[in-house]
mmCIF file of C-alpha atoms and ligand atoms in Angstrom:
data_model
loop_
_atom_site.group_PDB
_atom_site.id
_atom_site.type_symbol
_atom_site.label_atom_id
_atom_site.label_comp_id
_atom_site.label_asym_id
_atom_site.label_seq_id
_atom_site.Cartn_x
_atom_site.Cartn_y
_atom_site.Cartn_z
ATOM 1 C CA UNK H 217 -15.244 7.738 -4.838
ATOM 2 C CA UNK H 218 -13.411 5.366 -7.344
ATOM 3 C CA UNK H 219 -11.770 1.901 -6.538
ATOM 4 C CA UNK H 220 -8.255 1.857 -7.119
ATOM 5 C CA UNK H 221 -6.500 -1.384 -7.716
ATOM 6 C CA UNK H 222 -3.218 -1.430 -6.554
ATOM 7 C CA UNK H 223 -1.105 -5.201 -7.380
ATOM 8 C CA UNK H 224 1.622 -5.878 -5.193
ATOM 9 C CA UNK H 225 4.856 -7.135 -7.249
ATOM 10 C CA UNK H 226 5.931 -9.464 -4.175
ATOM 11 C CA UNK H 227 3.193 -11.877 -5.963
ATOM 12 C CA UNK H 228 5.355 -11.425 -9.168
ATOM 13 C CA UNK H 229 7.481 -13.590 -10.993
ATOM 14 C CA UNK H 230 10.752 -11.533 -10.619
ATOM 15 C CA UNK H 231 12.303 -13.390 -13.330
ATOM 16 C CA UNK H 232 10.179 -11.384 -15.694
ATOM 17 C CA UNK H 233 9.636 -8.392 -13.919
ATOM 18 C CA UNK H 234 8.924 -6.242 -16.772
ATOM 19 C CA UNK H 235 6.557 -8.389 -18.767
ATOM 20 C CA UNK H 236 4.619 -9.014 -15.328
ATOM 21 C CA UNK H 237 4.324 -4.971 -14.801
ATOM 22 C CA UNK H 238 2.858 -4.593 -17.993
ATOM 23 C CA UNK H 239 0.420 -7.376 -17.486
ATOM 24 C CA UNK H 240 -0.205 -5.271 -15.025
ATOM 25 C CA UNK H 241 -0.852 -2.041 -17.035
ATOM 26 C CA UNK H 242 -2.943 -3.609 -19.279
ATOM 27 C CA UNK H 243 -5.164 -5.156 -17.491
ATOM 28 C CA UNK H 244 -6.242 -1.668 -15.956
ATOM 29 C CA UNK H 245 -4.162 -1.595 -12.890
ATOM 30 C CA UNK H 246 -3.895 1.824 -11.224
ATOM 31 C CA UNK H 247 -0.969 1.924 -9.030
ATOM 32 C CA UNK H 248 1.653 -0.933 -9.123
ATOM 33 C CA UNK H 249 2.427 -1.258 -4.860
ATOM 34 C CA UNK H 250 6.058 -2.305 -4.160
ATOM 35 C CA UNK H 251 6.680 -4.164 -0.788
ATOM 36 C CA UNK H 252 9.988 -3.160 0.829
ATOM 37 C CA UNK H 253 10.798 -5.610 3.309
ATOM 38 C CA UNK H 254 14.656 -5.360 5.772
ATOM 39 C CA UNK H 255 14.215 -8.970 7.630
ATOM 40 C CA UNK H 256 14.052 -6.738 10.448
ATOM 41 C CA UNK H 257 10.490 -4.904 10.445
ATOM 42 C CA UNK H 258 9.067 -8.155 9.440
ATOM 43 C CA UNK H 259 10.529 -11.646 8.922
ATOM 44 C CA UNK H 260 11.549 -11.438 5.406
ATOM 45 C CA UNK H 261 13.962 -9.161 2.784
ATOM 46 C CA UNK H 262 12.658 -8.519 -0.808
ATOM 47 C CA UNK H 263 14.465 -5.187 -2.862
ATOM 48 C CA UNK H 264 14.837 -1.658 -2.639
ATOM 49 C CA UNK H 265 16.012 1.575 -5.087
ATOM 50 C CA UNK H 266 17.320 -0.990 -8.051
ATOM 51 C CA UNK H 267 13.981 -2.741 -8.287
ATOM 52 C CA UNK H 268 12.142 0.576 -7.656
ATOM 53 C CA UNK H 269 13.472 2.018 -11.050
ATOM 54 C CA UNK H 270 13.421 -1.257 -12.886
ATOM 55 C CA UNK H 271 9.783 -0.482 -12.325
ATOM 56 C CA UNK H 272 9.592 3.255 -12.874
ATOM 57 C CA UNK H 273 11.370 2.037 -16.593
ATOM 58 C CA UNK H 274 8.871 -0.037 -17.299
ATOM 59 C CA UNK H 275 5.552 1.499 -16.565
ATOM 60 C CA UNK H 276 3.944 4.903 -16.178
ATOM 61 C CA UNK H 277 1.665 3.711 -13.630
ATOM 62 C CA UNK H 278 2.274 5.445 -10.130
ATOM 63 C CA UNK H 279 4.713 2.913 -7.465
ATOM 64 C CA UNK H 280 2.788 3.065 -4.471
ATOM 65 C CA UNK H 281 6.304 2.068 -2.124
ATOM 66 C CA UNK H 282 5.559 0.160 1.149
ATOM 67 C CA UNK H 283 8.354 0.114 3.178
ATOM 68 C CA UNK H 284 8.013 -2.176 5.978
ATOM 69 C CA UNK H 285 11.538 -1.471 7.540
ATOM 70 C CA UNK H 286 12.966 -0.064 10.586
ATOM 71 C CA UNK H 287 14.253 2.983 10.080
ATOM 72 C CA UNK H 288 12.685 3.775 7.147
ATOM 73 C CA UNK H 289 13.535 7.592 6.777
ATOM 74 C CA UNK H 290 17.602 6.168 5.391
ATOM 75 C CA UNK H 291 15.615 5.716 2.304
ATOM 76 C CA UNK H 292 13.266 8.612 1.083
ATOM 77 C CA UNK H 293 16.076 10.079 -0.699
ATOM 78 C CA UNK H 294 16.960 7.395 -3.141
ATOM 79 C CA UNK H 295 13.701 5.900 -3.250
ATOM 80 C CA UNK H 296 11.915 9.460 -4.434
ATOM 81 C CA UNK H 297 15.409 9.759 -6.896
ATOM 82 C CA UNK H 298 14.826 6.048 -8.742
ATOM 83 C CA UNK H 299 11.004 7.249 -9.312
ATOM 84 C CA UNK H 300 9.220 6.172 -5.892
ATOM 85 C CA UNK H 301 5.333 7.897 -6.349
ATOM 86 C CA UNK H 302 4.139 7.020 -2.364
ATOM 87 C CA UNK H 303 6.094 6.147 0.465
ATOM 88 C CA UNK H 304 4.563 4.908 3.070
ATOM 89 C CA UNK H 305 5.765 4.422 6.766
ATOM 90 C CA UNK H 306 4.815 1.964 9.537
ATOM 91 C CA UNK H 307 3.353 4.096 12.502
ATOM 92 C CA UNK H 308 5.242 1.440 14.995
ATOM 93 C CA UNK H 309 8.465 1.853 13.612
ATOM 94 C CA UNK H 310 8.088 6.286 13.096
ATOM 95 C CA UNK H 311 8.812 8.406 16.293
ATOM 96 C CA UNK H 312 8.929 10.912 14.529
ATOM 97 C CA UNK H 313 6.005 10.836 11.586
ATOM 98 C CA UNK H 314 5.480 14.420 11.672
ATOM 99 C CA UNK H 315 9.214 15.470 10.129
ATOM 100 C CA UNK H 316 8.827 12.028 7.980
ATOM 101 C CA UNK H 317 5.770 12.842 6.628
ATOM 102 C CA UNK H 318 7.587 16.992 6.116
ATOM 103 C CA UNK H 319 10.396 14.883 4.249
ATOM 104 C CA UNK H 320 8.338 12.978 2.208
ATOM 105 C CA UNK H 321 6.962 16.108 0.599
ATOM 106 C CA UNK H 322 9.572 17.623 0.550
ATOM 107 C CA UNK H 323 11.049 15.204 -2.080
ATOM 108 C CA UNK H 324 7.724 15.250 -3.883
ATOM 109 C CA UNK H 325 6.227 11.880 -2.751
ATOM 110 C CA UNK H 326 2.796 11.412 -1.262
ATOM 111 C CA UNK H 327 3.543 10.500 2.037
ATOM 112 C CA UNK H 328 1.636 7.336 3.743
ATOM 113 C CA UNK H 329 1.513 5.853 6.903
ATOM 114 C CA UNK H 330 0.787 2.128 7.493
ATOM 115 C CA UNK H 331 -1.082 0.758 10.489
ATOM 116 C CA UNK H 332 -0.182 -3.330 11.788
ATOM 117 C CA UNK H 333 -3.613 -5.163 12.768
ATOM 118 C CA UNK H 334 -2.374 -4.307 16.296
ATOM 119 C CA UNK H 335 -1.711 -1.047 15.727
ATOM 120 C CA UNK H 336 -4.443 1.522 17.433
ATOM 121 C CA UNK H 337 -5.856 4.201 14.648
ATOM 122 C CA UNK H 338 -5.196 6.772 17.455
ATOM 123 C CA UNK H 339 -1.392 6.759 16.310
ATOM 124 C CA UNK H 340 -2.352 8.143 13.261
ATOM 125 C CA UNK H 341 -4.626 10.923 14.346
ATOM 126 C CA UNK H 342 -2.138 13.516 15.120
ATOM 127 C CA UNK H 343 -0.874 13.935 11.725
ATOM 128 C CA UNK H 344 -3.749 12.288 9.768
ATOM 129 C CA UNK H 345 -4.599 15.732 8.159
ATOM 130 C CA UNK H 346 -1.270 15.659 6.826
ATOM 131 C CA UNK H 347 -1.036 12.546 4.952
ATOM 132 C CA UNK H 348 -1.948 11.790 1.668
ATOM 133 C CA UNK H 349 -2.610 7.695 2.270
ATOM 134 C CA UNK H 350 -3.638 6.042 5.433
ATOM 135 C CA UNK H 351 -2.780 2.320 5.377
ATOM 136 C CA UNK H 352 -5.048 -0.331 7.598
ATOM 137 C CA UNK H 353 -2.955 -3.915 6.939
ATOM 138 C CA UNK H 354 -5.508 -6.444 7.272
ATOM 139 C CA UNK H 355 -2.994 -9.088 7.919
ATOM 140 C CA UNK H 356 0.316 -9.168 9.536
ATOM 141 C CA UNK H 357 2.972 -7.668 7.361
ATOM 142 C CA UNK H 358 5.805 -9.882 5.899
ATOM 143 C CA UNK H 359 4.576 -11.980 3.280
ATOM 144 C CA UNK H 360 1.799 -12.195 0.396
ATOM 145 C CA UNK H 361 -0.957 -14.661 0.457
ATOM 146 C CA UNK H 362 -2.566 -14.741 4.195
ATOM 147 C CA UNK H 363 -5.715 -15.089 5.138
ATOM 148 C CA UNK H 364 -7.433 -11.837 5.594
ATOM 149 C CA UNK H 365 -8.182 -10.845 8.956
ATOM 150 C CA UNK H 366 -11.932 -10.022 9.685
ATOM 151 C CA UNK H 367 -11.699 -7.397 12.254
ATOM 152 C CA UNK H 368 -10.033 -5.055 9.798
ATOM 153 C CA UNK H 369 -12.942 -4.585 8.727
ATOM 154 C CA UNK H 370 -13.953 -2.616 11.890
ATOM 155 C CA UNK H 371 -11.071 -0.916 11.615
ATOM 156 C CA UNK H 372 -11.658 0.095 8.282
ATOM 157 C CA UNK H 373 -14.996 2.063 9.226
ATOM 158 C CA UNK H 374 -13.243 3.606 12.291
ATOM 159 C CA UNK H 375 -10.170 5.141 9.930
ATOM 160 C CA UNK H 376 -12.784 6.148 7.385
ATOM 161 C CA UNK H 377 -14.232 8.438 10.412
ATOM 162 C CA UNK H 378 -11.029 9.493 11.496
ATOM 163 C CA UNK H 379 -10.369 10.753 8.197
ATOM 164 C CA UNK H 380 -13.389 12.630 8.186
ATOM 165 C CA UNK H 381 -13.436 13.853 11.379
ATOM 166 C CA UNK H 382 -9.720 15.423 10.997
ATOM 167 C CA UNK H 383 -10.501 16.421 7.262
ATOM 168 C CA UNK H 384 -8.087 14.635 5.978
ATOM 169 C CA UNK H 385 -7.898 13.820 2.003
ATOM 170 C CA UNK H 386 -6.026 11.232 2.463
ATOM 171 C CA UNK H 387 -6.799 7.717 0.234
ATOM 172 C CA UNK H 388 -7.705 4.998 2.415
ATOM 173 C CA UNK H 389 -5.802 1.410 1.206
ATOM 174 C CA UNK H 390 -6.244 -1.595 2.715
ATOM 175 C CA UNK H 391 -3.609 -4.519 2.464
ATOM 176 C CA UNK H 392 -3.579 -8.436 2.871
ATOM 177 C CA UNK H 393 -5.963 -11.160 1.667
ATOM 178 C CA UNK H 394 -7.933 -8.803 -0.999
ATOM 179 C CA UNK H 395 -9.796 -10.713 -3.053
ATOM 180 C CA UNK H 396 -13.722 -11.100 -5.133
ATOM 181 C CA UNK H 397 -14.669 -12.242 -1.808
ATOM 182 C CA UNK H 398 -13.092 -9.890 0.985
ATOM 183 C CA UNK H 399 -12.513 -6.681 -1.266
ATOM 184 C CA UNK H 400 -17.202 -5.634 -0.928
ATOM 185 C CA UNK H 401 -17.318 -5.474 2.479
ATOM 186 C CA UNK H 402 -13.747 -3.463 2.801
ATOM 187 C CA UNK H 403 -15.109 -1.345 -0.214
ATOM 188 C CA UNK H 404 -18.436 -0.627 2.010
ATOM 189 C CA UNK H 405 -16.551 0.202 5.191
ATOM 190 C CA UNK H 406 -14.894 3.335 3.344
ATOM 191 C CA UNK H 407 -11.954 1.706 2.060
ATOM 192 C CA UNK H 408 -11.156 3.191 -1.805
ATOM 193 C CA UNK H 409 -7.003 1.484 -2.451
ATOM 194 C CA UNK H 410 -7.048 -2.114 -2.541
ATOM 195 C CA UNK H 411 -3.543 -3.492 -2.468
ATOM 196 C CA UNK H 412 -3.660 -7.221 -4.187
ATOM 197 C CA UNK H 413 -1.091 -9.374 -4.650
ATOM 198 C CA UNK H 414 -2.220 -13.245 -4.932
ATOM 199 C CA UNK H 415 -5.576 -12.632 -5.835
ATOM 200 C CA UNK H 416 -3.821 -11.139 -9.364
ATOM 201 C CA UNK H 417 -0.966 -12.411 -9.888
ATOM 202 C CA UNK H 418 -2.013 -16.323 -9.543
ATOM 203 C CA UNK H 419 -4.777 -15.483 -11.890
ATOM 204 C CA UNK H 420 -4.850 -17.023 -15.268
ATOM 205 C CA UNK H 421 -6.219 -13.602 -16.576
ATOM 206 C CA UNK H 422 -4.971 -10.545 -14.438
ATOM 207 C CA UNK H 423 -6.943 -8.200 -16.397
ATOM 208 C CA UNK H 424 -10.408 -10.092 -15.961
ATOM 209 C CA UNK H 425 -9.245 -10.441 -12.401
ATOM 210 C CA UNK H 426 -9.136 -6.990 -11.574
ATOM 211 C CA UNK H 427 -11.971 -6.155 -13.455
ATOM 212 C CA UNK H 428 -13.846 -8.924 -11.063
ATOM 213 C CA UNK H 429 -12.507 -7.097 -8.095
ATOM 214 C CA UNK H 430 -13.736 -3.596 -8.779
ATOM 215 C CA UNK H 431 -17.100 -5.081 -10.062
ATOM 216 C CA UNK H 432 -17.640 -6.967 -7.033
ATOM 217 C CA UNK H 433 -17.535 -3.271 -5.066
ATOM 218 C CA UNK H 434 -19.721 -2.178 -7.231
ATOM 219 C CA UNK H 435 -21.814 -4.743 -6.653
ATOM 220 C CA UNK H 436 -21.949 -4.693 -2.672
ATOM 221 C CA UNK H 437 -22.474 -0.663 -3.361
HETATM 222 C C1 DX5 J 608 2.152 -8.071 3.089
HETATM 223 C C2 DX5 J 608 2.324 -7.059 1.987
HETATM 224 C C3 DX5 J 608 1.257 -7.114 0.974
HETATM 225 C C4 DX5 J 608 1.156 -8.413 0.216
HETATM 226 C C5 DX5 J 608 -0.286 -8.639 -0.084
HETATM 227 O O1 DX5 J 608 3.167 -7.905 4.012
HETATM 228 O O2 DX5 J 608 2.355 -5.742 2.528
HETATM 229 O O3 DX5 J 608 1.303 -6.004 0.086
HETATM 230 O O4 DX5 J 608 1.879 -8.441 -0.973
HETATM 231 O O5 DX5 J 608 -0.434 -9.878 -0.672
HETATM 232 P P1 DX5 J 608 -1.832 -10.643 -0.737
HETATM 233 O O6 DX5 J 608 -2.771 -9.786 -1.517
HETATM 234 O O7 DX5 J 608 -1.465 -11.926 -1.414
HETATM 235 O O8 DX5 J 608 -2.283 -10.835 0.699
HETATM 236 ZN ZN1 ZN J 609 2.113 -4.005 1.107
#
């Protein structure tokens, strides 16, 4: 198993959007992770399909979408059309994951689905052999740069055996308050996708940053 580093944008300065993605490139990034956000989901609005292929112009790198929004299937269509790579789906806000997850595909996304801290794994056994991501937030969804929340940690090893036990492939990413100290133990509980927004983006050197963060798995291997 590999670490993947995944920066969120919503740390970005949006002003230079492009220059900040290939910062991002550069300094060995694997997936670039795009927060969607409706003000309704959670308590704030970023950017949807415009932004989405702003990005898929400017980098090769695969845009792991996060679409914390009610409602979220009103988007696959354009987001897979301006380039989307992943979309992923909050469990709380999907009655219907199974035909999601079918339409997802069917566009030729991966297709994720995104857990809240409160959120039980159990809503994502059903259909966990059918995703390609499983998403464990370890904090509240809504904004960058919270304090990571310990007992995701639990969590973390629980989903890993989920995955097993339904045989699922699917990459496990965790999101909220990664950083060199937080990103070992989430590494050790089975977690391989490590979503990070503040931890690279207010870094004076993003590249040495995310170096630091896949050498301090390594490390707690
Ligand atoms: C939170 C978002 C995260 C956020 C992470 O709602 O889903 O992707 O950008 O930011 P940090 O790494 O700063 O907690
Ligand atoms: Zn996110």
């Amino acid at each position: 198993m590999s670490v993947r580093i995944a920066p969120s944008i919503l740390s970005a300065d949006f002003g230079r959007l492009g220059d900040e993605i290939a910062r991002m490139e550069a300094g060995g990034a694997d997936w670039v992770h795009v927060d969607v956000m409706d003000g309704r989901f959670v308590p704030n609005l970023t950017f949807g399909a415009k932004v989405i292929e702003t990005l898929r112009r400017n980098t090769k790198l695969p845009l792991d979408c996060h679409l914390m929004v009610v409602e979220p299937e009103r988007y696959f269509e354009i987001f897979a059309e301006v380039g989307a790579s992943v979309i992923t789906i909050h469990a709380e806000v999907s009655p219907h994951m199974s035909r999601q997850i079918a339409r997802i595909h069917e566009l030729g996304c991966l297709a994720g689905v995104a857990l809240n801290p409160s959120t039980s794994l159990e809503h994502a056994r059903e259909v966990a052999a059918d995703l390609d991501l499983l998403l464990i937030m370890s904090v509240n969804p809504g904004f960058g740069g919270q304090a990571f929340i310990p007992s995701s940690v639990g969590k973390v090893r629980r989903a890993r055996a989920l995955l097993s036990e339904t045989r699922s492939r699917a990459v496990l990413e965790v999101d909220g308050g990664i950083s060199r100290t937080t990103i070992g133990e989430m590494w050790r509980a089975g977690a391989d996708t490590f979503v990070a927004g503040n931890a690279v983006f207010a870094a004076s050197d993003p590249a040495s940053e995310i170096r630091a963060l896949r050498a301090a798995c390594m490390e707690s291997a």
